[in-house]
PDB file of C-alpha atoms in Angstrom:
ATOM      1  CA  ASP B  25      -2.799  23.973 -24.012  1.00  0.00           C
ATOM      2  CA  THR B  26      -3.987  20.751 -25.623  1.00  0.00           C
ATOM      3  CA  ALA B  27      -5.998  18.888 -23.140  1.00  0.00           C
ATOM      4  CA  VAL B  28      -5.658  15.323 -24.449  1.00  0.00           C
ATOM      5  CA  SER B  29      -2.432  14.999 -26.411  1.00  0.00           C
ATOM      6  CA  GLN B  30      -1.228  11.942 -28.492  1.00  0.00           C
ATOM      7  CA  THR B  31       2.048  11.209 -30.339  1.00  0.00           C
ATOM      8  CA  PRO B  32       2.610  10.627 -33.186  1.00  0.00           C
ATOM      9  CA  LYS B  33      -0.372  11.999 -35.395  1.00  0.00           C
ATOM     10  CA  TYR B  34       0.825   9.956 -38.294  1.00  0.00           C
ATOM     11  CA  LEU B  35       2.508   6.255 -38.140  1.00  0.00           C
ATOM     12  CA  VAL B  36       3.484   4.705 -41.267  1.00  0.00           C
ATOM     13  CA  THR B  37       5.388   1.510 -40.796  1.00  0.00           C
ATOM     14  CA  GLN B  38       5.882  -2.215 -42.452  1.00  0.00           C
ATOM     15  CA  MET B  39       3.982  -5.496 -41.378  1.00  0.00           C
ATOM     16  CA  GLY B  40       5.623  -7.289 -38.487  1.00  0.00           C
ATOM     17  CA  ASN B  41       7.261  -3.927 -36.874  1.00  0.00           C
ATOM     18  CA  ASP B  42       6.707  -3.208 -33.291  1.00  0.00           C
ATOM     19  CA  LYS B  43       5.308   0.514 -32.626  1.00  0.00           C
ATOM     20  CA  SER B  44       4.136   2.718 -29.673  1.00  0.00           C
ATOM     21  CA  ILE B  45       1.711   5.376 -29.317  1.00  0.00           C
ATOM     22  CA  LYS B  46       1.647   7.844 -26.680  1.00  0.00           C
ATOM     23  CA  CYS B  47      -0.927   9.682 -24.851  1.00  0.00           C
ATOM     24  CA  GLU B  48      -1.076  12.173 -21.980  1.00  0.00           C
ATOM     25  CA  GLN B  49      -4.103  14.387 -20.426  1.00  0.00           C
ATOM     26  CA  ASN B  50      -3.640  17.288 -18.459  1.00  0.00           C
ATOM     27  CA  LEU B  51      -7.389  17.369 -17.341  1.00  0.00           C
ATOM     28  CA  GLY B  52      -6.685  15.832 -13.991  1.00  0.00           C
ATOM     29  CA  HIS B  53      -8.916  12.907 -15.228  1.00  0.00           C
ATOM     30  CA  ASP B  54      -9.180   9.352 -13.512  1.00  0.00           C
ATOM     31  CA  THR B  55     -10.075   7.501 -16.455  1.00  0.00           C
ATOM     32  CA  MET B  56      -8.467   6.912 -20.086  1.00  0.00           C
ATOM     33  CA  TYR B  57      -9.125   5.083 -23.062  1.00  0.00           C
ATOM     34  CA  TRP B  58      -7.916   3.897 -26.293  1.00  0.00           C
ATOM     35  CA  TYR B  59     -10.354   3.922 -29.132  1.00  0.00           C
ATOM     36  CA  LYS B  60      -9.930   2.334 -32.490  1.00  0.00           C
ATOM     37  CA  GLN B  61     -11.601   3.981 -35.721  1.00  0.00           C
ATOM     38  CA  ASP B  62     -11.323   1.859 -38.880  1.00  0.00           C
ATOM     39  CA  SER B  63     -12.147   2.614 -42.545  1.00  0.00           C
ATOM     40  CA  LYS B  64     -15.727   2.287 -42.124  1.00  0.00           C
ATOM     41  CA  LYS B  65     -15.488   5.068 -39.475  1.00  0.00           C
ATOM     42  CA  PHE B  66     -16.961   2.907 -36.885  1.00  0.00           C
ATOM     43  CA  LEU B  67     -15.425   3.704 -33.488  1.00  0.00           C
ATOM     44  CA  LYS B  68     -14.568   1.079 -31.012  1.00  0.00           C
ATOM     45  CA  ILE B  69     -13.440   0.854 -27.331  1.00  0.00           C
ATOM     46  CA  MET B  70     -10.173  -0.975 -27.069  1.00  0.00           C
ATOM     47  CA  PHE B  71      -9.052  -0.552 -23.184  1.00  0.00           C
ATOM     48  CA  SER B  72     -10.027   1.878 -20.443  1.00  0.00           C
ATOM     49  CA  TYR B  73      -7.870   2.349 -17.278  1.00  0.00           C
ATOM     50  CA  ASN B  74      -9.174   4.067 -14.193  1.00  0.00           C
ATOM     51  CA  ASN B  75      -6.333   5.385 -11.874  1.00  0.00           C
ATOM     52  CA  LYS B  76      -3.962   3.161 -13.739  1.00  0.00           C
ATOM     53  CA  GLU B  77      -6.041   0.065 -13.241  1.00  0.00           C
ATOM     54  CA  LEU B  78      -7.191  -1.931 -16.362  1.00  0.00           C
ATOM     55  CA  ILE B  79     -11.068  -2.083 -16.269  1.00  0.00           C
ATOM     56  CA  ILE B  80     -12.088  -2.691 -19.839  1.00  0.00           C
ATOM     57  CA  ASN B  81     -10.362  -5.036 -22.074  1.00  0.00           C
ATOM     58  CA  GLU B  82     -12.485  -5.532 -25.122  1.00  0.00           C
ATOM     59  CA  THR B  83     -11.596  -8.499 -27.496  1.00  0.00           C
ATOM     60  CA  VAL B  84      -8.449  -7.104 -28.733  1.00  0.00           C
ATOM     61  CA  PRO B  85      -5.439  -9.113 -29.914  1.00  0.00           C
ATOM     62  CA  ASN B  86      -2.648  -9.734 -27.379  1.00  0.00           C
ATOM     63  CA  ARG B  87      -0.308  -8.058 -29.501  1.00  0.00           C
ATOM     64  CA  PHE B  88      -1.822  -4.845 -28.329  1.00  0.00           C
ATOM     65  CA  SER B  89      -0.568  -3.791 -24.782  1.00  0.00           C
ATOM     66  CA  PRO B  90      -1.570  -0.826 -22.738  1.00  0.00           C
ATOM     67  CA  LYS B  91       0.368   0.742 -20.202  1.00  0.00           C
ATOM     68  CA  SER B  92      -0.643   3.506 -17.870  1.00  0.00           C
ATOM     69  CA  PRO B  93       2.377   4.469 -15.797  1.00  0.00           C
ATOM     70  CA  ASP B  94       0.300   7.228 -14.037  1.00  0.00           C
ATOM     71  CA  LYS B  95      -3.407   8.360 -14.422  1.00  0.00           C
ATOM     72  CA  ALA B  96      -2.253  11.073 -16.547  1.00  0.00           C
ATOM     73  CA  HIS B  97      -0.362   8.751 -19.250  1.00  0.00           C
ATOM     74  CA  LEU B  98      -1.951   5.846 -21.218  1.00  0.00           C
ATOM     75  CA  ASN B  99       0.500   4.316 -23.825  1.00  0.00           C
ATOM     76  CA  LEU B 100      -0.422   1.655 -26.449  1.00  0.00           C
ATOM     77  CA  HIS B 101       2.191  -0.633 -27.875  1.00  0.00           C
ATOM     78  CA  ILE B 102       1.672  -2.834 -30.930  1.00  0.00           C
ATOM     79  CA  ASN B 103       3.752  -5.712 -31.563  1.00  0.00           C
ATOM     80  CA  SER B 104       4.062  -7.629 -34.770  1.00  0.00           C
ATOM     81  CA  LEU B 105       1.681  -5.037 -36.996  1.00  0.00           C
ATOM     82  CA  GLU B 106      -0.469  -6.499 -39.491  1.00  0.00           C
ATOM     83  CA  LEU B 107      -2.157  -4.866 -42.385  1.00  0.00           C
ATOM     84  CA  GLY B 108      -5.541  -5.055 -40.441  1.00  0.00           C
ATOM     85  CA  ASP B 109      -4.251  -2.785 -37.722  1.00  0.00           C
ATOM     86  CA  SER B 110      -4.446   0.189 -40.047  1.00  0.00           C
ATOM     87  CA  ALA B 111      -6.595   2.713 -38.811  1.00  0.00           C
ATOM     88  CA  VAL B 112      -6.965   5.894 -36.496  1.00  0.00           C
ATOM     89  CA  TYR B 113      -6.414   5.220 -32.877  1.00  0.00           C
ATOM     90  CA  PHE B 114      -7.765   7.850 -30.300  1.00  0.00           C
ATOM     91  CA  CYS B 115      -7.003   8.583 -27.014  1.00  0.00           C
ATOM     92  CA  ALA B 116      -9.593   9.740 -24.873  1.00  0.00           C
ATOM     93  CA  SER B 117      -9.974  10.528 -21.046  1.00  0.00           C
ATOM     94  CA  SER B 118     -13.013  11.338 -18.687  1.00  0.00           C
ATOM     95  CA  GLN B 119     -13.685  12.234 -14.951  1.00  0.00           C
ATOM     96  CA  LEU B 120     -16.934  10.922 -13.667  1.00  0.00           C
ATOM     97  CA  TYR B 121     -15.946   7.247 -14.291  1.00  0.00           C
ATOM     98  CA  GLY B 122     -19.345   5.061 -14.065  1.00  0.00           C
ATOM     99  CA  GLY B 123     -21.288   8.325 -13.924  1.00  0.00           C
ATOM    100  CA  THR B 124     -24.155   9.204 -15.962  1.00  0.00           C
ATOM    101  CA  ASN B 125     -22.963  12.226 -17.419  1.00  0.00           C
ATOM    102  CA  GLU B 126     -19.366  11.221 -18.009  1.00  0.00           C
ATOM    103  CA  LYS B 127     -17.973  13.414 -21.193  1.00  0.00           C
ATOM    104  CA  LEU B 128     -15.304  11.863 -23.033  1.00  0.00           C
ATOM    105  CA  PHE B 129     -12.294  14.274 -24.390  1.00  0.00           C
ATOM    106  CA  PHE B 130     -10.635  12.897 -27.221  1.00  0.00           C
ATOM    107  CA  GLY B 131      -6.975  13.309 -28.539  1.00  0.00           C
ATOM    108  CA  SER B 132      -6.470  14.352 -32.162  1.00  0.00           C
ATOM    109  CA  GLY B 133      -5.730  10.918 -33.156  1.00  0.00           C
ATOM    110  CA  THR B 134      -3.082   8.786 -34.478  1.00  0.00           C
ATOM    111  CA  GLN B 135      -3.349   7.604 -38.387  1.00  0.00           C
ATOM    112  CA  LEU B 136      -1.665   4.101 -38.360  1.00  0.00           C
ATOM    113  CA  SER B 137      -0.805   2.853 -41.675  1.00  0.00           C
ATOM    114  CA  VAL B 138       0.702  -0.622 -41.995  1.00  0.00           C
ATOM    115  CA  LEU B 139       2.314  -1.422 -45.369  1.00  0.00           C
TER     116      LEU B 139
ATOM    117  CA  ARG A  13     -27.298  -6.592 -34.744  1.00  0.00           C
ATOM    118  CA  LYS A  14     -25.127  -3.748 -33.588  1.00  0.00           C
ATOM    119  CA  GLU A  15     -26.034  -2.322 -30.265  1.00  0.00           C
ATOM    120  CA  VAL A  16     -26.402   1.412 -31.498  1.00  0.00           C
ATOM    121  CA  GLU A  17     -27.628   1.725 -34.910  1.00  0.00           C
ATOM    122  CA  GLN A  18     -27.932   5.111 -36.910  1.00  0.00           C
ATOM    123  CA  ASP A  19     -28.969   5.834 -40.544  1.00  0.00           C
ATOM    124  CA  PRO A  20     -25.343   6.385 -42.304  1.00  0.00           C
ATOM    125  CA  GLY A  21     -26.896   9.000 -44.666  1.00  0.00           C
ATOM    126  CA  PRO A  22     -25.425  11.227 -46.186  1.00  0.00           C
ATOM    127  CA  PHE A  23     -27.814  13.966 -45.702  1.00  0.00           C
ATOM    128  CA  ASN A  24     -27.530  16.735 -48.229  1.00  0.00           C
ATOM    129  CA  VAL A  25     -29.396  19.818 -47.310  1.00  0.00           C
ATOM    130  CA  PRO A  26     -29.629  23.421 -48.104  1.00  0.00           C
ATOM    131  CA  GLU A  27     -28.417  26.274 -45.699  1.00  0.00           C
ATOM    132  CA  GLY A  28     -31.510  26.867 -43.522  1.00  0.00           C
ATOM    133  CA  ALA A  29     -32.946  23.595 -43.621  1.00  0.00           C
ATOM    134  CA  THR A  30     -34.333  21.611 -40.708  1.00  0.00           C
ATOM    135  CA  VAL A  31     -32.648  17.878 -40.573  1.00  0.00           C
ATOM    136  CA  ALA A  32     -33.282  15.035 -38.327  1.00  0.00           C
ATOM    137  CA  PHE A  33     -31.112  12.129 -37.200  1.00  0.00           C
ATOM    138  CA  ASN A  34     -32.385   8.840 -35.811  1.00  0.00           C
ATOM    139  CA  CYS A  35     -30.808   6.207 -33.515  1.00  0.00           C
ATOM    140  CA  THR A  36     -31.764   3.109 -31.781  1.00  0.00           C
ATOM    141  CA  TYR A  37     -30.289   1.340 -29.158  1.00  0.00           C
ATOM    142  CA  SER A  38     -30.742  -2.467 -28.240  1.00  0.00           C
ATOM    143  CA  ASN A  39     -29.539  -2.630 -24.836  1.00  0.00           C
ATOM    144  CA  SER A  40     -32.401  -2.072 -22.415  1.00  0.00           C
ATOM    145  CA  ALA A  41     -29.765  -1.403 -19.574  1.00  0.00           C
ATOM    146  CA  SER A  42     -28.400   1.723 -21.459  1.00  0.00           C
ATOM    147  CA  GLN A  43     -28.470   4.615 -18.884  1.00  0.00           C
ATOM    148  CA  SER A  44     -26.886   7.645 -20.719  1.00  0.00           C
ATOM    149  CA  PHE A  45     -27.246   9.055 -24.167  1.00  0.00           C
ATOM    150  CA  PHE A  46     -25.293  11.783 -25.975  1.00  0.00           C
ATOM    151  CA  TRP A  47     -24.728  13.172 -29.288  1.00  0.00           C
ATOM    152  CA  TYR A  48     -21.064  13.632 -30.443  1.00  0.00           C
ATOM    153  CA  ARG A  49     -19.830  15.484 -33.571  1.00  0.00           C
ATOM    154  CA  GLN A  50     -16.815  14.552 -35.470  1.00  0.00           C
ATOM    155  CA  ASP A  51     -15.272  16.643 -38.335  1.00  0.00           C
ATOM    156  CA  CYS A  52     -13.453  14.960 -41.302  1.00  0.00           C
ATOM    157  CA  ARG A  53     -10.175  13.696 -40.073  1.00  0.00           C
ATOM    158  CA  LYS A  54     -10.597  15.259 -36.441  1.00  0.00           C
ATOM    159  CA  GLU A  55     -11.727  13.866 -33.289  1.00  0.00           C
ATOM    160  CA  PRO A  56     -15.043  13.542 -31.882  1.00  0.00           C
ATOM    161  CA  LYS A  57     -16.538  16.154 -29.530  1.00  0.00           C
ATOM    162  CA  LEU A  58     -19.501  16.127 -27.390  1.00  0.00           C
ATOM    163  CA  LEU A  59     -22.380  18.003 -29.077  1.00  0.00           C
ATOM    164  CA  MET A  60     -24.985  17.472 -26.305  1.00  0.00           C
ATOM    165  CA  SER A  61     -26.264  14.996 -23.662  1.00  0.00           C
ATOM    166  CA  VAL A  62     -29.791  13.597 -24.213  1.00  0.00           C
ATOM    167  CA  TYR A  63     -32.359  13.543 -21.306  1.00  0.00           C
ATOM    168  CA  SER A  64     -35.568  11.893 -21.030  1.00  0.00           C
ATOM    169  CA  SER A  65     -37.423  15.209 -21.015  1.00  0.00           C
ATOM    170  CA  GLY A  66     -35.954  16.103 -24.134  1.00  0.00           C
ATOM    171  CA  ASN A  67     -33.265  19.366 -24.036  1.00  0.00           C
ATOM    172  CA  GLU A  68     -32.545  21.999 -26.355  1.00  0.00           C
ATOM    173  CA  ASP A  69     -29.065  23.908 -27.266  1.00  0.00           C
ATOM    174  CA  GLY A  70     -29.599  26.813 -29.285  1.00  0.00           C
ATOM    175  CA  ARG A  71     -30.581  25.051 -33.078  1.00  0.00           C
ATOM    176  CA  PHE A  72     -29.827  21.708 -31.690  1.00  0.00           C
ATOM    177  CA  THR A  73     -32.648  19.596 -29.914  1.00  0.00           C
ATOM    178  CA  ALA A  74     -32.191  16.107 -28.567  1.00  0.00           C
ATOM    179  CA  GLN A  75     -34.944  13.890 -27.758  1.00  0.00           C
ATOM    180  CA  LEU A  76     -35.115  10.333 -26.006  1.00  0.00           C
ATOM    181  CA  ASN A  77     -37.633   8.013 -26.156  1.00  0.00           C
ATOM    182  CA  ARG A  78     -36.964   4.884 -23.600  1.00  0.00           C
ATOM    183  CA  ALA A  79     -39.676   2.780 -24.354  1.00  0.00           C
ATOM    184  CA  SER A  80     -39.101   2.613 -28.040  1.00  0.00           C
ATOM    185  CA  GLN A  81     -34.974   3.002 -27.529  1.00  0.00           C
ATOM    186  CA  TYR A  82     -34.699   5.579 -29.764  1.00  0.00           C
ATOM    187  CA  ILE A  83     -32.808   9.038 -29.591  1.00  0.00           C
ATOM    188  CA  SER A  84     -33.363  11.741 -31.815  1.00  0.00           C
ATOM    189  CA  LEU A  85     -31.217  15.019 -32.869  1.00  0.00           C
ATOM    190  CA  LEU A  86     -32.962  17.867 -34.677  1.00  0.00           C
ATOM    191  CA  ILE A  87     -30.909  20.603 -36.270  1.00  0.00           C
ATOM    192  CA  ARG A  88     -32.956  23.785 -37.289  1.00  0.00           C
ATOM    193  CA  ASP A  89     -31.672  26.466 -39.617  1.00  0.00           C
ATOM    194  CA  SER A  90     -28.880  24.252 -40.701  1.00  0.00           C
ATOM    195  CA  LYS A  91     -25.410  26.137 -41.382  1.00  0.00           C
ATOM    196  CA  LEU A  92     -22.473  25.375 -43.596  1.00  0.00           C
ATOM    197  CA  SER A  93     -20.531  24.698 -40.255  1.00  0.00           C
ATOM    198  CA  ASP A  94     -22.873  22.335 -39.411  1.00  0.00           C
ATOM    199  CA  SER A  95     -21.144  19.666 -42.231  1.00  0.00           C
ATOM    200  CA  ALA A  96     -20.087  16.676 -39.753  1.00  0.00           C
ATOM    201  CA  THR A  97     -20.718  13.347 -38.825  1.00  0.00           C
ATOM    202  CA  TYR A  98     -23.044  12.951 -35.837  1.00  0.00           C
ATOM    203  CA  LEU A  99     -22.447   9.988 -33.615  1.00  0.00           C
ATOM    204  CA  CYS A 100     -25.270   8.478 -31.572  1.00  0.00           C
ATOM    205  CA  VAL A 101     -23.539   7.532 -28.167  1.00  0.00           C
ATOM    206  CA  VAL A 102     -24.928   5.334 -25.389  1.00  0.00           C
ATOM    207  CA  LYS A 103     -23.697   3.935 -22.019  1.00  0.00           C
ATOM    208  CA  ARG A 104     -24.772   1.382 -20.187  1.00  0.00           C
ATOM    209  CA  THR A 105     -25.925   1.353 -16.667  1.00  0.00           C
ATOM    210  CA  GLY A 106     -22.846   0.524 -14.571  1.00  0.00           C
ATOM    211  CA  GLY A 107     -21.126   3.028 -16.504  1.00  0.00           C
ATOM    212  CA  PHE A 108     -17.987   0.850 -18.122  1.00  0.00           C
ATOM    213  CA  LYS A 109     -18.530   1.042 -21.479  1.00  0.00           C
ATOM    214  CA  THR A 110     -19.541   3.852 -23.870  1.00  0.00           C
ATOM    215  CA  ILE A 111     -20.902   2.448 -27.449  1.00  0.00           C
ATOM    216  CA  PHE A 112     -20.690   4.705 -30.521  1.00  0.00           C
ATOM    217  CA  GLY A 113     -22.851   4.366 -33.500  1.00  0.00           C
ATOM    218  CA  ALA A 114     -21.391   4.407 -36.722  1.00  0.00           C
ATOM    219  CA  GLY A 115     -22.338   8.084 -37.599  1.00  0.00           C
ATOM    220  CA  THR A 116     -24.818  10.085 -39.665  1.00  0.00           C
ATOM    221  CA  ARG A 117     -23.001  12.418 -42.251  1.00  0.00           C
ATOM    222  CA  LEU A 118     -24.392  15.789 -42.838  1.00  0.00           C
ATOM    223  CA  PHE A 119     -23.696  17.959 -45.768  1.00  0.00           C
ATOM    224  CA  VAL A 120     -24.925  21.326 -45.842  1.00  0.00           C
ATOM    225  CA  LYS A 121     -24.759  23.205 -48.965  1.00  0.00           C
ATOM    226  CA  ALA A 122     -24.989  26.813 -49.822  1.00  0.00           C
TER     227      ALA A 122
END
């Protein structure tokens, strides 16, 4: 069983469209995250939710809206897609939120290409 | 200046070689330290945590120098399967954010 699963794996779309990426974890973790990895391979946190509550909201355009219907799911909706949004988006989860030995479990990533 | 800095490499080494990666962090409030491994087109996976006393896991040894704000990873007897990007990861006190370095690329050749 996949611990952190995200869909779709690939997403190719036109500028201006709205798209969503879904993430689910079956690890029973309380905390979930969205990370963006750009073409230079730099992995940067976007959002974090702990028990459905938004904890971290980095300087991300408000076209990006995360939603956590329950602690096992964290979806990412992107409005009015731009060329610069092209990247790999990783969902992750962890249990010891705030703990010093928190281990992150990542999904396999969604490659978003905006044309 | 980035909060976590790594030599991007690439490091090209023959099988059996010993290779060391370095990482520096700028925020002295950083509390926890890790090395993650990322294979091409795959997700990052935890390789090992880094403790002040230094720790070893098989062929891998991690060291932390808090005074110099410096972390290292040593790989002995390199294998072809060690080829990957190694990400230095730092977590601040309070645990709200995990910061990833840009990674060091390693190629191990036969």
